[in-house]
């Protein structure tokens, strides 16, 4: 029977990383993926990644997918797309459907990297056409170039919900609101803020009760919920939408692990029960020689970035076991990857802090914005305590509205002036080196994965200031365009005029938009709307 | 057919490959002539054409459409070239394809004949 | 699976207003059908699947399993960890019989 | 949890035989019963078979059970258990494509006819009249119009649910290690949950019964054999006849749901017994699909959504052992159903309950299923 030393199931971040790493060591590796394109669910992640240089920070997710494929193929990995692994049998026999044939392959080692599936929450009418998973809308938008709907409601404000909500705005759909039954926005505040300032409301402590419509969704009934997530009678509101997107968490896809006989069980993970494939520190399951990594094993911080590192750790262990590297070398490498993995955890959004309501200050002791948690934007008053957010200087200078501990430091890396500083622990909030002067290059603004940096020039012309902001919508405004400036809550506050629109390769499709506003709005104007 | 559901250009992804030199494909839905583009999945072509309902369920005749769009949930199935239960979200559109709205696992006519009731 | 003692239900089944909610989309199984089965003594996700068909459809429970587990756990006042899981079975994606019939055991090339 | 661990009857195994017997005992007023199950109710062959309710092609020794069940129980079982067991009595076709096949079928038919069963040989065209979707290659079949099929999952769980409602206690998640005699009688069931004590003990734990019986010095020659079933997506209703073939390529039927449930073996399974898991054999589903398509080309585009495996408990002479054990008073055994237990299970429930309460099975003749029938070859 045709045999590979390593068969990897899933050409996502974990699978491709494991494959490339094992192949680099000299192993014969095949990757099977049921999708037509590589990268797993990275196609959903067209935003720039958090993290540090060691884990592809500020690179857009879908480009990481392509990069991983190239790396795997350059190292001799055979990657089969449209290849559905239908079962894992005894003696590590893998059955793969390719076109009209079912193939049997054997492996010495199997890496299951099948990712996660979306959770769904049932409500009245949730099976009507028009209600879909958030991921479905991403497949339609990013792979098919088709809008999922015209008027859209997003349910769930975790990072998936926030990312998809922004993407919905990016393709020109009318995003009506983002709901969450919890009393606070679940995902990164910066991801929420970039939606709020475009004028989309966050409705925390709200739930969807019904999707109405004859043959498909025509409206949604939403209501406020109490502390027990029970709808409060009398608060129901019917809103006109044709699409409801569900973004209520992920569950590891463990069918193949279960099919292979690996132990899969509900385990308490960070305060919640989740079905987890039991693995050791290298990702080996309870079935010897079968590994599971990435989202298919369990939920991690910064899913894709963690998955890549987990894949590499598994590959090191496999290569050592098969004699392609020494155990000492493998352990040393694994330790290095684990360190980078540690970098990604920590901060208030680490999985271990998920659902915690009692974090009230940052690690530095700054009070966390309650408005940001509740409404998706920070108030000017709350920002005052953060030095990099209230930084004042003559001429253009960055205002960094990054107020929660998240693992990320590209702002430091891209600043040619050395003005921006982030501690070794990259979850720390950026700081300003007051001895340096901003060059107004726009790199921090356009490369900040959270789009949380603005360059403000209070001295643009008498009575007027400029605010420069990151902009990822089409069409780009043009110089001279007049419109309204919106504040952080998305409320129009004053007239604004575009004075420059800069794009550059290094800005990677984020435009650097500069608008002129009356000087007194320099601290509040944060978005531009034409007309 | 140049519906407002198409994203001709994306601020991050740029112009989609299939729209560079778009090739029109003709297909029918329940006998009605329709068009899509090469590179569309069946589901995407229908979405762009404003079709939301792919089928009616066997037990309660409830309408269903796209739900996961990646081939897992099997909600978006239709009768494609006579074949029921085809996952339209992962089936590429082809020239001349015949799509039928699926009732249970049959066409409307078959379903009505068997159940002796009109829908 | 941990030990479960099963006895005749002591109270009649109590309907709830949202019992008509569809839980298993493929097989159109409602919350009420699942709750009723739990009341009648079916205690694990596999037993519920075998009795009601929830999780037995085209998607093989990939969409509904967690919701079914949650309903069982809530009805019994136990943890979802104690209601079991659907076993992953080949083929994890549907395969047309003619394709399944066409299986090939590729030969290893000589090294 | 404090729970009494003594009862009038302890039943080892929570499959359909246990559930049916518990139900029949309860019906006769004995409901002080504890059923001990290692995993879940009906987790073994009970919920893993393809639901045949068949008399034809059975060994004559177990035919009384099958004929009794078909005549007196199956038609009324749903009503009795207040559940839809999806019983359909639309006959069984056993198909042949070659002269050799017809020889096999004729032999079976002759045996069954002599035991009083209404079964006959028919031509390929006659078979196609009964089931028009069949390939032209079928040249003949045996036809038993009183055979049929039912839903094994529903039937098992319906017996369970009914027995439960009648006061029987079921305890799952308990592994039985053995039986211990007290003062010469089977009395204690030793488990990982401590000892359970019963005046009477029924052992009906499928292939796992052998090692338990062994703890009181009883050895029944039974081995396990892997068999598989696959199920298609829902199809339009086509036919509801039960199907088999002379060559045993597959057996099965279309369910009420619309899916086809098709079972069988590919031949390699016998040598794959090292695993205790219900792991499917990688070559079987493909082999079954080829088998099905040969006879029913119309099904070639149907999708398989699931396959699973189960263990047959096969005795050396291919019929079960259902008997009181006089050497170990208080112990009754019912296992070794060889993969055709489902169809007779409602009758087994009656026979075993009579064995346990009356000392013998007086309604149905099971005298040829005695435990001490295994002899050296002559």
Short mmCIF file of C-alpha atoms in Angstrom, two decimals, chain A residues 1-3 28 34 84-87 89 95 97 99-105 119-120 122-124 126-127 250-251 253 255-256 258-259 264-266 273-275, chain C residues 20-25 62-63 65-67 69 79-81 84-95 98-100 102-109 111:
data_model
loop_
_atom_site.label_atom_id
_atom_site.label_comp_id
_atom_site.label_asym_id
_atom_site.label_seq_id
_atom_site.Cartn_x
_atom_site.Cartn_y
_atom_site.Cartn_z
CA UNK A 1 0.00 0.00 0.00
CA UNK A 2 1.16 3.51 -0.69
CA UNK A 3 2.70 4.83 2.47
CA UNK A 28 7.94 11.96 3.20
CA UNK A 34 -11.20 18.78 1.45
CA UNK A 84 -11.56 14.45 1.50
CA UNK A 85 -10.28 12.20 4.26
CA UNK A 86 -13.33 10.11 5.01
CA UNK A 87 -11.95 7.93 7.77
CA UNK A 89 -8.74 3.10 10.32
CA UNK A 95 -9.13 6.72 3.38
CA UNK A 97 -11.79 10.52 -1.60
CA UNK A 99 -12.58 12.92 -7.48
CA UNK A 100 -14.38 9.66 -8.23
CA UNK A 101 -12.05 7.38 -6.36
CA UNK A 102 -11.49 6.34 -2.79
CA UNK A 103 -7.82 5.79 -2.03
CA UNK A 104 -6.25 3.84 0.81
CA UNK A 105 -2.99 5.17 2.20
CA UNK A 119 -21.30 26.73 17.09
CA UNK A 120 -24.90 27.50 16.38
CA UNK A 122 -31.14 27.87 17.93
CA UNK A 123 -33.94 30.43 18.02
CA UNK A 124 -37.31 30.67 16.36
CA UNK A 126 -33.10 30.05 12.75
CA UNK A 127 -33.42 27.55 9.95
CA UNK A 250 -16.22 27.41 17.76
CA UNK A 251 -16.05 23.72 18.53
CA UNK A 253 -13.83 19.26 14.69
CA UNK A 255 -14.92 13.53 14.12
CA UNK A 256 -11.73 12.09 12.62
CA UNK A 258 -12.95 10.13 17.37
CA UNK A 259 -13.14 7.89 14.33
CA UNK A 264 -12.12 12.97 22.90
CA UNK A 265 -13.94 14.29 25.91
CA UNK A 266 -15.55 17.32 27.39
CA UNK A 273 -16.75 22.85 28.92
CA UNK A 274 -15.44 22.10 25.50
CA UNK A 275 -14.96 18.82 23.61
CA UNK C 20 -41.27 23.41 18.77
CA UNK C 21 -37.81 24.87 18.22
CA UNK C 22 -35.88 22.94 15.57
CA UNK C 23 -32.62 21.64 17.03
CA UNK C 24 -31.43 19.07 14.50
CA UNK C 25 -31.79 20.87 11.19
CA UNK C 62 -21.89 18.37 13.19
CA UNK C 63 -24.32 21.25 13.53
CA UNK C 65 -24.54 17.92 18.63
CA UNK C 66 -23.60 20.61 21.12
CA UNK C 67 -27.14 21.92 21.29
CA UNK C 69 -25.94 17.81 24.56
CA UNK C 79 -22.81 18.36 33.14
CA UNK C 80 -22.52 18.06 29.37
CA UNK C 81 -19.41 16.03 30.08
CA UNK C 84 -21.48 11.37 25.99
CA UNK C 85 -20.54 12.21 22.44
CA UNK C 86 -21.51 11.01 19.03
CA UNK C 87 -18.79 8.70 17.76
CA UNK C 88 -17.09 9.97 14.62
CA UNK C 89 -17.82 7.51 11.84
CA UNK C 90 -16.52 7.04 8.34
CA UNK C 91 -17.27 8.57 5.96
CA UNK C 92 -17.06 11.88 7.79
CA UNK C 93 -18.40 13.47 4.60
CA UNK C 94 -21.10 11.76 2.50
CA UNK C 95 -19.67 9.62 -0.30
CA UNK C 98 -20.42 4.46 -6.95
CA UNK C 99 -17.36 6.37 -5.76
CA UNK C 100 -17.15 4.36 -2.56
CA UNK C 102 -14.37 2.44 -6.66
CA UNK C 103 -11.68 2.06 -4.03
CA UNK C 104 -8.05 1.81 -4.97
CA UNK C 105 -5.21 0.49 -2.90
CA UNK C 106 -2.30 2.36 -4.46
CA UNK C 107 0.97 0.45 -4.71
CA UNK C 108 4.05 1.69 -2.99
CA UNK C 109 6.75 2.51 -5.50
CA UNK C 111 12.62 2.51 -3.18
#
